mmCIF file of C-alpha atoms in Angstrom:
data_model
loop_
_atom_site.group_PDB
_atom_site.id
_atom_site.type_symbol
_atom_site.label_atom_id
_atom_site.label_comp_id
_atom_site.label_asym_id
_atom_site.label_seq_id
_atom_site.Cartn_x
_atom_site.Cartn_y
_atom_site.Cartn_z
ATOM 1 C CA MET A 1485 -31.867 36.456 38.984
ATOM 2 C CA ALA A 1486 -30.649 34.655 42.120
ATOM 3 C CA THR A 1487 -31.647 31.298 40.619
ATOM 4 C CA LYS A 1488 -29.614 32.011 37.458
ATOM 5 C CA ILE A 1489 -26.561 33.012 39.521
ATOM 6 C CA GLN A 1490 -26.939 29.917 41.718
ATOM 7 C CA GLN A 1491 -27.188 27.714 38.622
ATOM 8 C CA THR A 1492 -24.120 29.387 37.191
ATOM 9 C CA GLN A 1493 -22.273 28.741 40.457
ATOM 10 C CA ALA A 1494 -23.329 25.088 40.417
ATOM 11 C CA ASP A 1495 -22.135 24.789 36.814
ATOM 12 C CA LEU A 1496 -18.820 26.412 37.714
ATOM 13 C CA VAL A 1497 -18.300 24.109 40.702
ATOM 14 C CA LYS A 1498 -18.898 21.081 38.467
ATOM 15 C CA ALA A 1499 -16.594 22.453 35.770
ATOM 16 C CA ILE A 1500 -13.825 23.088 38.320
ATOM 17 C CA ALA A 1501 -14.217 19.576 39.715
ATOM 18 C CA ASP A 1502 -14.072 18.135 36.186
ATOM 19 C CA ILE A 1503 -10.897 20.092 35.466
ATOM 20 C CA ALA A 1504 -9.301 19.051 38.768
ATOM 21 C CA THR A 1505 -9.827 15.352 38.038
ATOM 22 C CA THR A 1506 -7.761 15.645 34.843
ATOM 23 C CA MET A 1507 -4.769 17.376 36.433
ATOM 24 C CA PRO A 1508 -1.714 15.874 38.097
ATOM 25 C CA LEU A 1509 -1.841 15.924 41.904
ATOM 26 C CA ALA A 1510 0.618 18.825 42.179
ATOM 27 C CA ARG A 1511 -1.588 21.041 39.983
ATOM 28 C CA THR A 1512 -4.715 19.976 41.887
ATOM 29 C CA MET A 1513 -2.964 21.031 45.098
ATOM 30 C CA GLN A 1514 -2.247 24.434 43.559
ATOM 31 C CA LEU A 1515 -5.894 24.753 42.556
ATOM 32 C CA TYR A 1516 -6.911 23.938 46.126
ATOM 33 C CA GLN A 1517 -4.403 26.432 47.545
ATOM 34 C CA PHE A 1518 -5.690 29.169 45.278
ATOM 35 C CA ALA A 1519 -9.295 28.370 46.226
ATOM 36 C CA ARG A 1520 -8.324 28.643 49.916
ATOM 37 C CA PHE A 1521 -6.677 31.994 49.182
ATOM 38 C CA LEU A 1522 -9.840 33.263 47.517
ATOM 39 C CA GLN A 1523 -11.939 31.943 50.394
ATOM 40 C CA THR A 1524 -9.877 33.810 52.995
ATOM 41 C CA HIS A 1525 -9.699 37.021 50.937
ATOM 42 C CA PRO A 1526 -13.314 37.719 49.962
ATOM 43 C CA LEU A 1527 -14.330 40.492 47.615
ATOM 44 C CA PRO A 1528 -15.253 43.814 49.152
ATOM 45 C CA THR A 1529 -18.985 43.996 49.801
ATOM 46 C CA GLU A 1530 -19.433 46.982 47.490
ATOM 47 C CA GLU A 1531 -18.252 45.023 44.435
ATOM 48 C CA THR A 1532 -21.193 43.494 42.573
ATOM 49 C CA PHE A 1533 -21.262 40.608 40.112
ATOM 50 C CA GLU A 1534 -21.997 43.089 37.317
ATOM 51 C CA GLU A 1535 -18.990 45.242 38.289
ATOM 52 C CA ILE A 1536 -16.758 42.181 38.320
ATOM 53 C CA ALA A 1537 -18.042 41.139 34.883
ATOM 54 C CA ALA A 1538 -17.389 44.652 33.512
ATOM 55 C CA ASP A 1539 -13.874 44.624 34.969
ATOM 56 C CA GLU A 1540 -13.205 41.205 33.437
ATOM 57 C CA ALA A 1541 -14.404 42.492 30.047
ATOM 58 C CA LEU A 1542 -12.018 45.440 30.318
ATOM 59 C CA TRP A 1543 -9.099 43.120 31.170
ATOM 60 C CA ASP A 1544 -10.020 40.834 28.265
ATOM 61 C CA ALA A 1545 -10.045 43.807 25.866
ATOM 62 C CA GLN A 1546 -6.685 45.053 27.154
ATOM 63 C CA PHE A 1547 -5.195 41.572 26.897
ATOM 64 C CA ALA A 1548 -6.494 41.158 23.341
ATOM 65 C CA ALA A 1549 -4.952 44.526 22.385
ATOM 66 C CA THR A 1550 -1.491 43.530 23.681
ATOM 67 C CA SER A 1551 0.932 42.342 21.021
ATOM 68 C CA ASP A 1552 2.299 38.808 21.136
ATOM 69 C CA ASP A 1553 5.848 40.230 21.242
ATOM 70 C CA LYS A 1554 5.136 42.190 24.425
ATOM 71 C CA LEU A 1555 3.530 39.155 26.052
ATOM 72 C CA ALA A 1556 6.470 36.968 25.026
ATOM 73 C CA ALA A 1557 8.913 39.476 26.538
ATOM 74 C CA LEU A 1558 6.924 39.582 29.778
ATOM 75 C CA LEU A 1559 6.816 35.777 29.909
ATOM 76 C CA ALA A 1560 10.568 35.574 29.329
ATOM 77 C CA ALA A 1561 11.220 38.061 32.144
ATOM 78 C CA VAL A 1562 9.028 36.086 34.548
ATOM 79 C CA GLU A 1563 10.650 32.779 33.608
ATOM 80 C CA THR A 1564 14.092 34.346 34.152
ATOM 81 C CA GLU A 1565 13.076 35.414 37.675
ATOM 82 C CA ILE A 1566 11.651 31.980 38.452
ATOM 83 C CA ASN A 1567 14.726 30.176 37.115
ATOM 84 C CA ALA A 1568 16.995 32.476 39.140
ATOM 85 C CA SER A 1569 14.995 31.660 42.317
ATOM 86 C CA LYS A 1570 14.048 35.325 42.735
ATOM 87 C CA THR A 1571 10.400 34.513 43.456
ATOM 88 C CA LEU A 1572 8.653 33.791 46.750
ATOM 89 C CA PRO A 1573 5.889 31.244 47.352
ATOM 90 C CA MET A 1574 2.319 32.544 47.726
ATOM 91 C CA PHE A 1575 1.167 29.683 49.973
ATOM 92 C CA ASP A 1576 2.641 27.545 52.726
ATOM 93 C CA GLU A 1577 2.414 23.724 52.840
ATOM 94 C CA HIS A 1578 -1.087 23.970 54.375
ATOM 95 C CA GLY A 1579 -2.475 26.166 51.616
ATOM 96 C CA GLU A 1580 -2.369 29.303 53.754
ATOM 97 C CA PHE A 1581 -1.451 32.596 52.091
ATOM 98 C CA ILE A 1582 2.010 33.855 53.070
ATOM 99 C CA GLU A 1583 2.261 37.575 53.821
ATOM 100 C CA HIS A 1584 5.746 38.680 52.731
ATOM 101 C CA GLN A 1585 7.158 41.901 54.169
#
């Protein structure tokens, strides 16, 4: 089992690197910043790979059951907030997560 998970991790690392090489620098920086966020905010020890996979399956099912109209409305609301500068950055210029009060 550990060997399969390690192989999967190696495959994922390669896939992420392949994706990063095709992106503009600004997007690659965002990918790096998000990876640093994940690195500094590890999963709780009680959460297993199987539990994560089950949770992802639940989210996928809920997403698939959501109508395109509702998703479009949510997207429009988010874009309105972004365009009105009502959002805050998640990371500073060094890729460190910003804790907003």
